[in-house]
């Protein structure tokens, strides 16, 4: 392997393995498919890590946010403090959150997951709370008047009606967590961010494009899945545009 | 509640149409009694409803009417405890609502709210099945009941699978009523149930509900701010004034004939006489008798009938008593009765129209009197403007006590 264009010395020689030849690397083209095929395996680990980061952050974030929002909905006096708390989470720049946590939880995946969870929680909380609040009073009044208990109203009326809003929150949270999780690498949390950093330190760009594309595809896939799930779960929304 | 099984399927039995107001085993209806029932909302320094005393007999429609904000909705909602009573009491069939578990109480009372409040995420059928579901009805029974109600409320069974958002305003109102009727409750609370709807459909829904009520005979507490609707729907009307005070509680006729004070007089409006007329069917008043003649009869037969008649004009009818038209009294001097009238009978008023409709027809044709016919076309009598003005001048408003003489 001679004539390699760059190297800041941070990647091994092996990185530029390209048995398909064709001079793509030598000419430093923007995208070298041959190289991608050759090196596909190096993205498997980071991709799985990324999925783990996003999955656990969104699932835990949703679990917490949902109950907090329901609690705030049933006990109105809780909703102001909750909103303030999530508001603070919202204003902390996401990346600094990783660093804020470092002294507490150290470097590692846990730190990354905590930060990402806080991030998704705050988005989902707002949407669940808005969804519950937007249930028309007339619907609630009718439900009370027919003898539904508070719990029945919550589970049979309010949550189903808030579902489109809740799913919308999940979509935003998931897509942005996929993006944000690329920063987990700063907390040594793994994910696709590592490959992006590697790629940004060399002029050979194919690696960065691959890592970025995987993240984009992941975001689109999650978004699409949630979109479909939302449609299936709220057929009445489709019937009444 | 003394009733057996709280969900006897509703039977549309045309044979019982006219015993409205009766409560029996098949037609369960409650008596509702307000005793100094008062509501003051927290933070307010006046009562929204003040010491309301009201007794609603079983099987009747009692309308709460009054200007906006006078406390109608509040007064109604105290019954199912969706508004808690501040002081006083409300009893249903002698049992205080305060001793009941609110959710259980509410399931036994049909409730149609002002803004309909259908559940947008549930189909029409699922909406109607709400309370049966809460009471744990079996699937088959609920299904049969839903179908029955869809028919009864004129919605049609195929609408059951739609979502509320796919219905017109009028259809939504019907679903609201069907949902409230689901477990055949002995008491219905209806808060401006036909409010948000155009006048034509409102009239249709009102008529449909009255027809339905004639078979089901519920006790209905009905709120409206529209005095015409109150007069049309109510067996009794409670007029509330600002602050939830009862201004008058009486039958529609009494209310129109003898408003208790200036507030009621103003509220009822300056067209009270016309409103009274709209409550009286032609059959409820003594009509004039015309001297009836048939073609070929002699003038003598006319003269003998003139004795007992209320007007001098001979009315020509055919062999089956169907009205042909008016004759000139002079034309009968000596000659036999002709077969063709001198002037056609125009208008002819139908017996099932109201006095108001009759008056309107007289005025429109510019005549003083006109024949009234039975539904089979036979002559029933003659309506005149004089009958109407005499009816109105007897202030008590009960039509059958009117004496009509020429
Ligand atoms: N939940 C509430 N809290 C405080 N005040 C209330 C509440 N609901 C109603 N009120 C007040 O009580 C009074 C009666 O209200 P209510 O809704 O019973 O009137 P209404 O006769 O039904 O009026 P409308 O014809 O406009 O429906 C009004 O002055 C209203 O502002
Ligand atoms: Mg009201």
XYZ file of C-alpha atoms in Angstrom, chain B residues 5 40 45-46 54 64 105 113 162 201 223 238 241 248 258 289 364 385:
18
model
C -82.681 -5.637 36.393
C -71.719 27.608 45.159
C -69.396 34.722 46.420
C -72.778 33.978 44.898
C -88.323 20.978 42.147
C -84.826 23.768 32.692
C -74.958 6.537 40.174
C -73.755 16.792 27.407
C -67.847 4.772 11.546
C -82.351 19.260 11.777
C -81.801 21.912 29.534
C -88.760 25.334 35.202
C -83.250 33.351 36.566
C -91.632 29.653 37.720
C -99.938 33.198 33.462
C -120.723 23.884 13.350
C -102.820 33.863 4.614
C -110.569 33.847 14.022
